[in-house]
């Protein structure tokens, strides 16, 4: 009887351990999912804020996607400080590929803008380094803009704008809508931004 009782207790102990292990794993999964969701929300909120605060410099490229980095000029957090260049890309930061964001110091001059614009492109193509902020794991990034009543590749659109506008000028306009598409561990993440002034042409 003692052996039978011990065997029953052993079985019950094993069942309790399995149940506890499942509970711990479930809690860990929920915690990790919560962290991923928070990271994603923070990244997308920053993306939308950057685009909402985008500023079109006269005779300069307002924003652009070259297939690797999306750059734009936006108002600084302190308006009196001027503007900053912001860059978004997916790159290896030494701990795997992540969606990353870089921002220049505020400035007010064209020469400073040019240096910051070029620095952003070089930063996006580097590996590791302490510059920029890693926002969330991602394997790839694509940018599309709304043009001709359809989403078109941002790189193709940028090339056509340069041909049509001759590389700049005061008539250069910001895209009316921008789509970011990310390859993330859970699949494909898509985020659309639409300018507050956007309106479809009347037919």
Backbone as JSON, one array per atom type, in Angstrom:
{
  "sequence": "XXXXXXXXXXXXXXXXXXXXXXXXXXXXXXXXXXXXXXXXXXXXXXXXXXXXXXXXXXXXXXXXXXXXXXXXXXXXXXXXXXXXXXXXXXXXXXXXXXXXXXXXXXXXXXXXXXXXXXXXXXXXXXXXXXXXXXXXXXXXXXXXXXXXXXXXXXXXXXXXXXXXXXXXXXXXXXXXXXXXXXXXXXXXXXXXXXXXXXXXXXX",
  "N": [[0.81, -1.2, 0.0], [1.95, 1.18, 0.77], [3.82, 1.56, -1.27], [2.09, 1.81, -3.44], [0.8, 4.16, -2.71], [2.98, 5.92, -2.8], [3.59, 5.79, -5.5], [1.31, 6.9, -6.59], [1.52, 9.49, -5.54], [3.85, 10.28, -6.81], [3.04, 10.36, -9.47], [1.11, 12.37, -9.3], [2.73, 14.47, -8.52], [4.32, 14.75, -10.79], [2.4, 15.52, -12.65], [1.62, 17.94, -11.56], [3.99, 19.39, -11.84], [4.28, 19.48, -14.61], [2.02, 20.99, -15.23], [2.7, 23.4, -13.93], [4.98, 24.1, -15.39], [3.89, 24.55, -17.93], [2.29, 26.75, -17.32], [4.21, 28.67, -16.58], [5.63, 28.92, -18.99], [3.59, 29.92, -20.59], [3.07, 32.38, -19.36], [5.52, 33.64, -19.84], [5.5, 33.77, -22.61], [3.31, 35.5, -23.03], [4.34, 37.79, -21.83], [6.59, 38.33, -23.5], [5.23, 38.78, -25.89], [3.82, 41.06, -25.21], [5.93, 42.88, -24.9], [6.93, 42.98, -27.53], [4.7, 44.04, -28.84], [4.54, 46.57, -27.63], [7.0, 47.67, -28.47], [6.58, 47.78, -31.22], [4.4, 49.57, -31.4], [5.55, 51.92, -30.39], [7.55, 52.4, -32.31], [6.01, 52.79, -34.66], [4.48, 55.0, -33.93], [6.47, 56.94, -33.73], [7.32, 57.01, -36.37], [5.02, 58.03, -37.66], [4.88, 60.52, -36.42], [7.26, 61.74, -37.3], [6.7, 62.03, -40.04], [4.42, 63.61, -39.92], [5.56, 65.95, -39.02], [7.15, 66.69, -41.1], [9.1, 68.77, -43.25], [9.35, 70.92, -46.02], [12.17, 71.85, -47.58], [13.11, 74.71, -49.48], [14.07, 74.26, -52.83], [15.36, 71.89, -52.27], [15.62, 68.31, -51.85], [12.69, 67.06, -50.49], [12.02, 64.67, -49.15], [13.03, 61.23, -49.34], [13.48, 57.93, -50.78], [15.9, 55.56, -51.32], [16.03, 52.91, -51.77], [17.38, 51.77, -49.73], [17.53, 53.51, -47.51], [15.21, 55.67, -45.93], [14.84, 59.04, -46.01], [14.12, 62.17, -44.48], [13.36, 65.65, -43.98], [12.61, 67.28, -41.05], [10.76, 69.33, -38.72], [12.45, 70.56, -35.86], [12.3, 69.44, -32.42], [12.25, 71.62, -30.73], [11.06, 74.44, -32.04], [12.48, 76.87, -32.5], [15.03, 75.98, -32.84], [15.41, 75.11, -35.4], [15.61, 72.77, -38.03], [15.78, 69.16, -38.54], [17.47, 66.31, -39.95], [16.13, 63.17, -40.58], [16.51, 59.66, -40.56], [15.43, 56.47, -41.68], [15.84, 52.99, -41.62], [16.46, 49.48, -42.34], [18.86, 47.65, -40.84], [21.9, 45.96, -39.84], [22.7, 46.09, -36.53], [24.73, 45.05, -35.1], [23.61, 43.25, -33.46], [21.95, 41.72, -34.93], [19.47, 42.17, -37.54], [17.57, 45.16, -37.52], [14.8, 47.47, -37.46], [15.75, 50.73, -37.72], [16.36, 54.05, -36.49], [17.68, 57.23, -37.17], [18.74, 60.5, -36.2], [19.69, 63.78, -36.96], [21.55, 66.5, -35.42], [19.86, 69.58, -34.59], [19.6, 72.23, -37.07], [20.12, 75.16, -39.17], [21.11, 75.91, -41.62], [21.8, 75.51, -45.19], [24.13, 74.16, -45.97], [24.67, 72.63, -43.72], [22.44, 71.02, -43.81], [22.96, 69.51, -46.14], [25.23, 68.05, -45.38], [24.17, 66.54, -43.26], [22.21, 65.09, -44.63], [23.76, 63.48, -46.36], [25.26, 62.13, -44.46], [23.29, 60.6, -43.24], [22.69, 58.74, -45.26], [25.12, 57.34, -45.43], [25.27, 56.3, -42.85], [23.14, 54.48, -42.86], [24.12, 52.43, -44.36], [26.14, 51.28, -42.95], [27.51, 48.92, -40.54], [26.77, 47.87, -37.28], [28.03, 50.0, -34.67], [27.34, 52.95, -32.65], [25.45, 54.85, -33.32], [22.11, 55.97, -33.89], [18.88, 54.44, -33.2], [17.72, 51.29, -32.3], [14.69, 49.93, -33.08], [12.84, 47.76, -33.52], [13.01, 44.22, -34.24], [13.61, 43.41, -37.62], [13.58, 42.27, -40.99], [13.59, 43.37, -43.54], [12.78, 46.32, -45.48], [10.43, 48.3, -47.21], [9.39, 51.06, -49.19], [6.59, 52.86, -50.28], [4.82, 55.23, -52.28], [1.91, 57.3, -52.71], [0.74, 57.76, -55.84], [-0.6, 58.83, -58.89], [-3.09, 57.72, -58.37], [-2.51, 55.29, -57.17], [-0.48, 52.96, -55.27], [2.96, 53.27, -55.54], [6.35, 52.18, -56.08], [8.61, 53.72, -53.92], [11.23, 54.37, -54.62], [11.28, 54.33, -57.43], [9.42, 56.34, -57.88], [10.77, 58.52, -56.8], [12.88, 58.78, -58.61], [11.52, 59.5, -60.96], [10.48, 61.94, -60.17], [12.81, 63.43, -59.92], [13.62, 63.57, -62.56], [11.48, 64.94, -63.69], [11.4, 67.33, -62.28], [13.91, 68.28, -62.45], [15.77, 67.88, -60.42], [15.23, 69.52, -58.24], [13.98, 72.6, -56.82], [11.51, 75.16, -56.14], [9.03, 74.13, -56.6], [8.91, 71.53, -55.81], [7.21, 68.93, -54.2], [5.94, 67.41, -51.21], [5.29, 63.88, -50.85], [1.88, 62.84, -50.9], [0.98, 60.68, -49.53], [2.44, 57.98, -47.74], [3.7, 54.72, -47.6], [4.96, 52.34, -45.42], [6.51, 49.23, -45.44], [7.27, 46.41, -43.66], [9.35, 43.59, -43.09], [8.84, 41.48, -40.57], [9.37, 39.31, -37.68], [6.84, 38.17, -37.25], [5.59, 38.27, -39.68], [4.43, 40.3, -42.33], [4.47, 43.72, -41.87], [2.52, 46.55, -42.28], [2.3, 50.05, -42.63], [0.49, 52.92, -43.14], [0.75, 56.35, -43.97], [-0.94, 59.4, -44.23], [-1.06, 62.61, -45.55], [-2.27, 65.49, -43.82], [-3.35, 67.36, -45.45], [-4.17, 66.03, -47.64], [-6.03, 65.34, -50.58], [-8.17, 63.86, -52.93], [-8.02, 64.34, -56.45], [-10.71, 65.91, -58.17], [-12.92, 64.3, -60.41]],
  "CA": [[0.0, 0.0, 0.0], [2.85, 2.33, 0.81], [4.38, 1.72, -2.61], [1.03, 2.32, -4.3], [0.61, 5.56, -2.35], [4.14, 6.66, -3.31], [3.47, 5.87, -6.95], [0.25, 7.89, -6.88], [2.08, 10.8, -5.24], [4.82, 10.61, -7.85], [2.28, 10.75, -10.66], [0.5, 13.67, -9.03], [3.8, 15.46, -8.53], [4.71, 14.97, -12.18], [1.33, 16.29, -13.29], [1.69, 19.32, -11.04], [5.17, 20.02, -12.43], [3.96, 19.77, -16.01], [1.1, 22.12, -15.24], [3.43, 24.6, -13.57], [5.87, 24.44, -16.51], [3.04, 25.14, -18.98], [1.88, 28.07, -16.84], [5.38, 29.56, -16.66], [5.9, 29.18, -20.41], [2.51, 30.76, -21.09], [3.3, 33.74, -18.85], [6.68, 34.17, -20.54], [5.06, 34.08, -23.98], [2.48, 36.7, -22.95], [5.24, 38.9, -21.54], [7.35, 38.63, -24.71], [4.3, 39.35, -26.86], [3.55, 42.42, -24.76], [7.1, 43.7, -25.21], [6.95, 43.17, -28.99], [3.61, 44.96, -29.2], [4.93, 47.91, -27.19], [8.06, 48.13, -29.36], [5.97, 48.1, -32.51], [3.59, 50.78, -31.26], [6.46, 53.07, -30.23], [8.2, 52.64, -33.6], [5.04, 53.33, -35.61], [4.11, 56.35, -33.48], [7.57, 57.83, -34.1], [7.25, 57.11, -37.84], [3.94, 58.94, -38.0], [5.25, 61.85, -35.94], [8.26, 62.3, -38.21], [6.04, 62.43, -41.28], [3.53, 64.74, -39.61], [6.39, 67.14, -38.82], [8.02, 66.87, -42.26], [9.23, 70.15, -43.72], [9.9, 70.95, -47.38], [13.1, 72.95, -47.81], [13.1, 75.25, -50.84], [15.1, 73.82, -53.76], [16.04, 70.69, -51.79], [14.75, 67.14, -51.83], [11.96, 67.08, -49.22], [12.18, 63.35, -48.54], [13.33, 60.3, -50.42], [13.79, 56.52, -50.52], [16.84, 55.13, -52.34], [16.09, 51.46, -51.75], [18.04, 51.36, -48.49], [17.23, 54.42, -46.41], [14.2, 56.7, -46.14], [15.28, 60.26, -45.34], [13.25, 63.33, -44.57], [13.69, 66.8, -43.16], [11.46, 67.59, -40.2], [10.94, 70.39, -37.74], [13.06, 70.13, -34.61], [11.38, 69.42, -31.28], [12.16, 73.02, -30.35], [10.97, 75.13, -33.32], [13.5, 77.89, -32.68], [16.31, 75.33, -33.14], [15.5, 74.86, -36.83], [15.11, 71.49, -38.53], [16.72, 68.04, -38.45], [17.32, 65.23, -40.93], [15.82, 61.89, -39.95], [16.69, 58.52, -41.47], [14.87, 55.17, -41.28], [16.36, 51.89, -42.43], [16.67, 48.18, -41.7], [20.28, 47.34, -40.93], [22.47, 45.17, -38.75], [23.29, 46.96, -35.52], [25.66, 44.23, -34.32], [22.81, 42.26, -32.74], [20.94, 41.28, -35.87], [18.8, 43.23, -38.3], [16.52, 45.88, -36.83], [14.35, 48.76, -37.96], [16.52, 51.71, -36.96], [16.1, 55.47, -36.76], [18.77, 58.15, -36.85], [18.35, 61.89, -36.31], [20.8, 64.72, -36.85], [21.36, 67.64, -34.52], [19.12, 70.67, -35.27], [20.42, 73.19, -37.82], [19.34, 76.16, -39.93], [21.77, 76.23, -42.87], [21.75, 74.56, -46.3], [25.34, 73.34, -45.93], [24.47, 71.65, -42.64], [21.45, 70.06, -44.31], [23.62, 68.63, -47.09], [26.09, 67.13, -44.62], [23.32, 65.62, -42.52], [21.56, 64.23, -45.63], [24.76, 62.51, -46.8], [25.62, 61.3, -43.31], [22.2, 59.64, -43.05], [22.85, 57.66, -46.24], [26.28, 56.54, -45.03], [24.92, 55.59, -41.62], [22.24, 53.37, -43.17], [24.87, 51.36, -45.02], [27.17, 50.78, -42.05], [27.12, 47.8, -39.68], [27.17, 48.13, -35.9], [28.14, 51.42, -34.34], [26.43, 53.39, -31.62], [24.49, 55.83, -33.79], [20.79, 55.48, -34.21], [18.13, 53.69, -32.2], [17.09, 50.07, -32.79], [13.3, 49.99, -32.63], [12.28, 46.42, -33.44], [13.61, 43.31, -35.21], [13.0, 43.44, -38.96], [14.51, 41.73, -41.98], [13.61, 44.21, -44.73], [11.92, 47.5, -45.47], [10.08, 48.85, -48.51], [8.64, 52.29, -49.11], [5.74, 53.16, -51.43], [4.13, 56.51, -52.18], [0.66, 57.36, -53.46], [0.95, 58.55, -57.05], [-1.42, 58.36, -60.0], [-4.19, 56.94, -57.82], [-2.05, 53.95, -56.83], [0.78, 52.9, -54.54], [4.09, 52.95, -56.42], [7.62, 52.07, -55.39], [9.15, 55.03, -53.59], [12.48, 54.62, -55.35], [10.9, 54.68, -58.8], [8.76, 57.63, -57.83], [11.79, 59.54, -56.56], [13.62, 58.97, -59.86], [10.67, 60.24, -61.91], [10.39, 63.32, -59.7], [14.06, 64.13, -60.24], [13.62, 63.86, -64.0], [10.45, 65.92, -64.02], [11.65, 68.61, -61.64], [15.29, 68.69, -62.67], [16.59, 67.76, -59.22], [14.87, 70.41, -57.13], [13.18, 73.76, -57.15], [10.49, 75.47, -55.15], [7.79, 73.43, -56.89], [8.99, 70.16, -55.3], [6.18, 68.73, -53.19], [6.0, 66.19, -50.41], [4.27, 62.88, -51.19], [0.63, 63.0, -50.16], [0.81, 59.5, -48.68], [3.63, 57.12, -47.72], [3.47, 53.4, -47.01], [6.14, 51.57, -45.0], [6.23, 47.8, -45.35], [8.39, 45.79, -42.95], [9.38, 42.16, -42.84], [9.07, 41.25, -39.15], [9.26, 37.87, -37.37], [5.46, 37.69, -37.3], [5.08, 38.35, -41.05], [4.61, 41.59, -42.99], [3.81, 44.82, -41.17], [2.3, 47.68, -43.18], [1.79, 51.26, -41.98], [0.22, 54.0, -44.1], [0.63, 57.72, -43.49], [-1.6, 60.28, -45.18], [-0.91, 64.01, -45.16], [-3.52, 66.12, -43.38], [-3.86, 68.19, -46.54], [-4.42, 65.17, -48.8], [-7.37, 65.32, -51.18], [-8.18, 63.26, -54.27], [-8.5, 65.27, -57.49], [-12.08, 65.66, -58.62], [-12.99, 63.83, -61.8]],
  "C": [[0.86, 1.27, 0.0], [3.42, 2.61, -0.56], [3.34, 2.28, -3.58], [0.81, 3.81, -4.04], [1.74, 6.42, -2.89], [4.06, 6.84, -4.82], [2.42, 6.91, -7.35], [0.77, 9.3, -6.64], [3.07, 11.24, -6.3], [4.12, 11.07, -9.13], [1.67, 12.13, -10.49], [1.54, 14.79, -9.06], [4.23, 15.79, -9.95], [3.67, 15.81, -12.91], [1.36, 17.75, -12.84], [2.86, 20.07, -11.67], [4.93, 20.4, -13.88], [3.02, 20.97, -16.1], [1.78, 23.43, -14.91], [4.34, 25.05, -14.71], [5.08, 25.09, -17.64], [2.63, 26.55, -18.59], [3.01, 29.08, -16.97], [5.67, 29.93, -18.11], [4.84, 30.11, -21.0], [2.69, 32.2, -20.63], [4.47, 34.4, -19.57], [6.32, 34.59, -21.96], [4.24, 35.36, -23.99], [3.35, 37.92, -22.7], [6.03, 39.31, -22.77], [6.46, 39.26, -25.77], [3.98, 40.79, -26.5], [4.7, 43.37, -25.07], [7.17, 43.99, -26.7], [5.88, 44.16, -29.42], [3.96, 46.39, -28.83], [6.01, 48.49, -28.1], [7.49, 48.57, -30.7], [5.18, 49.39, -32.45], [4.47, 52.03, -31.15], [7.1, 53.42, -31.57], [7.23, 53.3, -34.58], [4.58, 54.74, -35.22], [5.2, 57.35, -33.87], [7.59, 58.06, -35.61], [6.2, 58.13, -38.26], [4.27, 60.37, -37.58], [6.26, 62.51, -36.86], [7.61, 62.81, -39.49], [5.08, 63.61, -41.05], [4.31, 66.05, -39.5], [7.34, 67.41, -39.99], [7.96, 68.3, -42.77], [9.9, 70.15, -45.08], [10.85, 72.13, -47.53], [13.01, 73.42, -49.26], [14.31, 74.73, -51.61], [15.88, 72.61, -53.27], [15.06, 69.52, -51.82], [14.01, 67.09, -50.49], [12.08, 65.78, -48.45], [12.45, 62.37, -49.66], [13.7, 58.92, -49.92], [14.69, 56.05, -51.65], [16.97, 53.61, -52.4], [16.72, 50.91, -50.49], [17.62, 52.21, -47.31], [16.15, 55.42, -46.84], [14.62, 57.9, -45.31], [14.24, 61.36, -45.51], [13.8, 64.44, -43.68], [12.45, 67.15, -42.35], [11.79, 68.72, -39.23], [11.54, 69.82, -36.46], [12.02, 70.17, -33.49], [11.17, 70.83, -30.73], [12.17, 73.86, -31.63], [12.06, 76.16, -33.56], [14.86, 77.3, -33.04], [16.49, 75.04, -34.62], [14.88, 73.53, -37.22], [16.18, 70.41, -38.33], [16.47, 67.1, -39.63], [17.12, 63.93, -40.16], [15.97, 60.79, -40.99], [16.1, 57.26, -40.84], [15.43, 54.1, -42.2], [16.29, 50.59, -41.64], [18.13, 47.83, -41.92], [20.71, 46.53, -39.73], [23.15, 46.11, -37.76], [24.29, 46.22, -34.63], [24.95, 43.16, -33.52], [21.68, 41.74, -33.63], [20.29, 42.46, -36.55], [17.63, 43.83, -37.52], [16.05, 47.06, -37.68], [15.02, 49.81, -37.08], [16.2, 53.13, -37.41], [17.3, 56.29, -36.31], [18.27, 59.58, -37.04], [19.56, 62.78, -36.11], [20.53, 65.74, -35.75], [20.59, 68.73, -35.28], [20.08, 71.62, -35.97], [19.5, 74.15, -38.56], [19.94, 76.46, -41.3], [21.71, 75.13, -43.91], [22.97, 73.63, -46.28], [25.23, 72.27, -44.85], [23.47, 70.59, -43.07], [22.12, 69.04, -45.23], [24.49, 67.6, -46.39], [25.26, 66.09, -43.88], [22.64, 64.62, -43.46], [22.51, 63.12, -46.09], [25.15, 61.58, -45.65], [24.55, 60.24, -43.06], [22.33, 58.46, -44.01], [24.01, 56.75, -45.87], [25.98, 55.71, -43.79], [24.08, 54.35, -41.93], [22.98, 52.18, -43.77], [26.01, 50.81, -44.16], [26.62, 49.63, -41.22], [27.63, 48.09, -38.28], [27.22, 49.62, -35.63], [27.07, 51.85, -33.36], [25.39, 54.38, -32.07], [23.14, 55.19, -34.08], [20.18, 54.68, -33.08], [17.5, 52.48, -32.86], [15.69, 49.99, -32.21], [12.64, 48.62, -32.52], [12.95, 45.53, -34.48], [12.86, 43.35, -36.54], [14.04, 42.98, -39.97], [14.63, 42.59, -43.23], [12.6, 45.33, -44.62], [11.68, 47.95, -46.9], [9.23, 50.09, -48.29], [7.86, 52.5, -50.42], [5.12, 54.54, -51.2], [2.89, 56.47, -53.06], [0.85, 58.29, -54.65], [0.1, 57.97, -58.17], [-2.53, 57.44, -59.55], [-3.81, 55.5, -57.52], [-0.78, 54.04, -56.0], [1.89, 52.49, -55.5], [5.36, 52.91, -55.59], [8.22, 53.44, -55.16], [10.41, 55.37, -54.33], [12.2, 55.02, -56.79], [10.27, 56.06, -58.85], [9.77, 58.76, -57.65], [12.57, 59.83, -57.84], [12.81, 59.79, -60.85], [10.54, 61.69, -61.47], [11.64, 64.1, -60.05], [14.11, 64.48, -61.71], [12.65, 64.99, -64.32], [10.79, 67.3, -63.46], [13.09, 69.1, -61.8], [16.12, 68.72, -61.39], [16.24, 68.72, -58.12], [14.03, 71.56, -57.62], [12.06, 73.96, -56.16], [9.18, 74.75, -55.4], [7.81, 71.97, -56.42], [7.98, 70.01, -54.17], [6.41, 67.42, -52.45], [5.0, 65.17, -50.98], [3.03, 63.09, -50.33], [0.34, 61.81, -49.24], [2.04, 58.61, -48.83], [3.26, 55.82, -47.03], [4.82, 52.77, -46.66], [5.73, 50.11, -44.83], [7.47, 47.11, -44.77], [8.23, 44.28, -42.91], [9.77, 41.95, -41.39], [8.91, 39.77, -38.86], [7.85, 37.31, -37.49], [4.87, 37.7, -38.72], [5.41, 39.69, -41.69], [3.79, 42.65, -42.25], [3.72, 46.01, -42.11], [1.73, 48.86, -42.4], [1.68, 52.36, -43.01], [0.14, 55.34, -43.38], [0.01, 58.55, -44.6], [-1.49, 61.7, -44.67], [-2.28, 64.59, -44.79], [-4.16, 66.92, -44.5], [-4.24, 67.37, -47.76], [-5.87, 65.29, -49.27], [-7.26, 64.75, -52.58], [-8.67, 64.29, -55.28], [-9.91, 64.91, -57.94], [-12.1, 65.28, -60.09], [-13.99, 64.7, -62.58]]
}
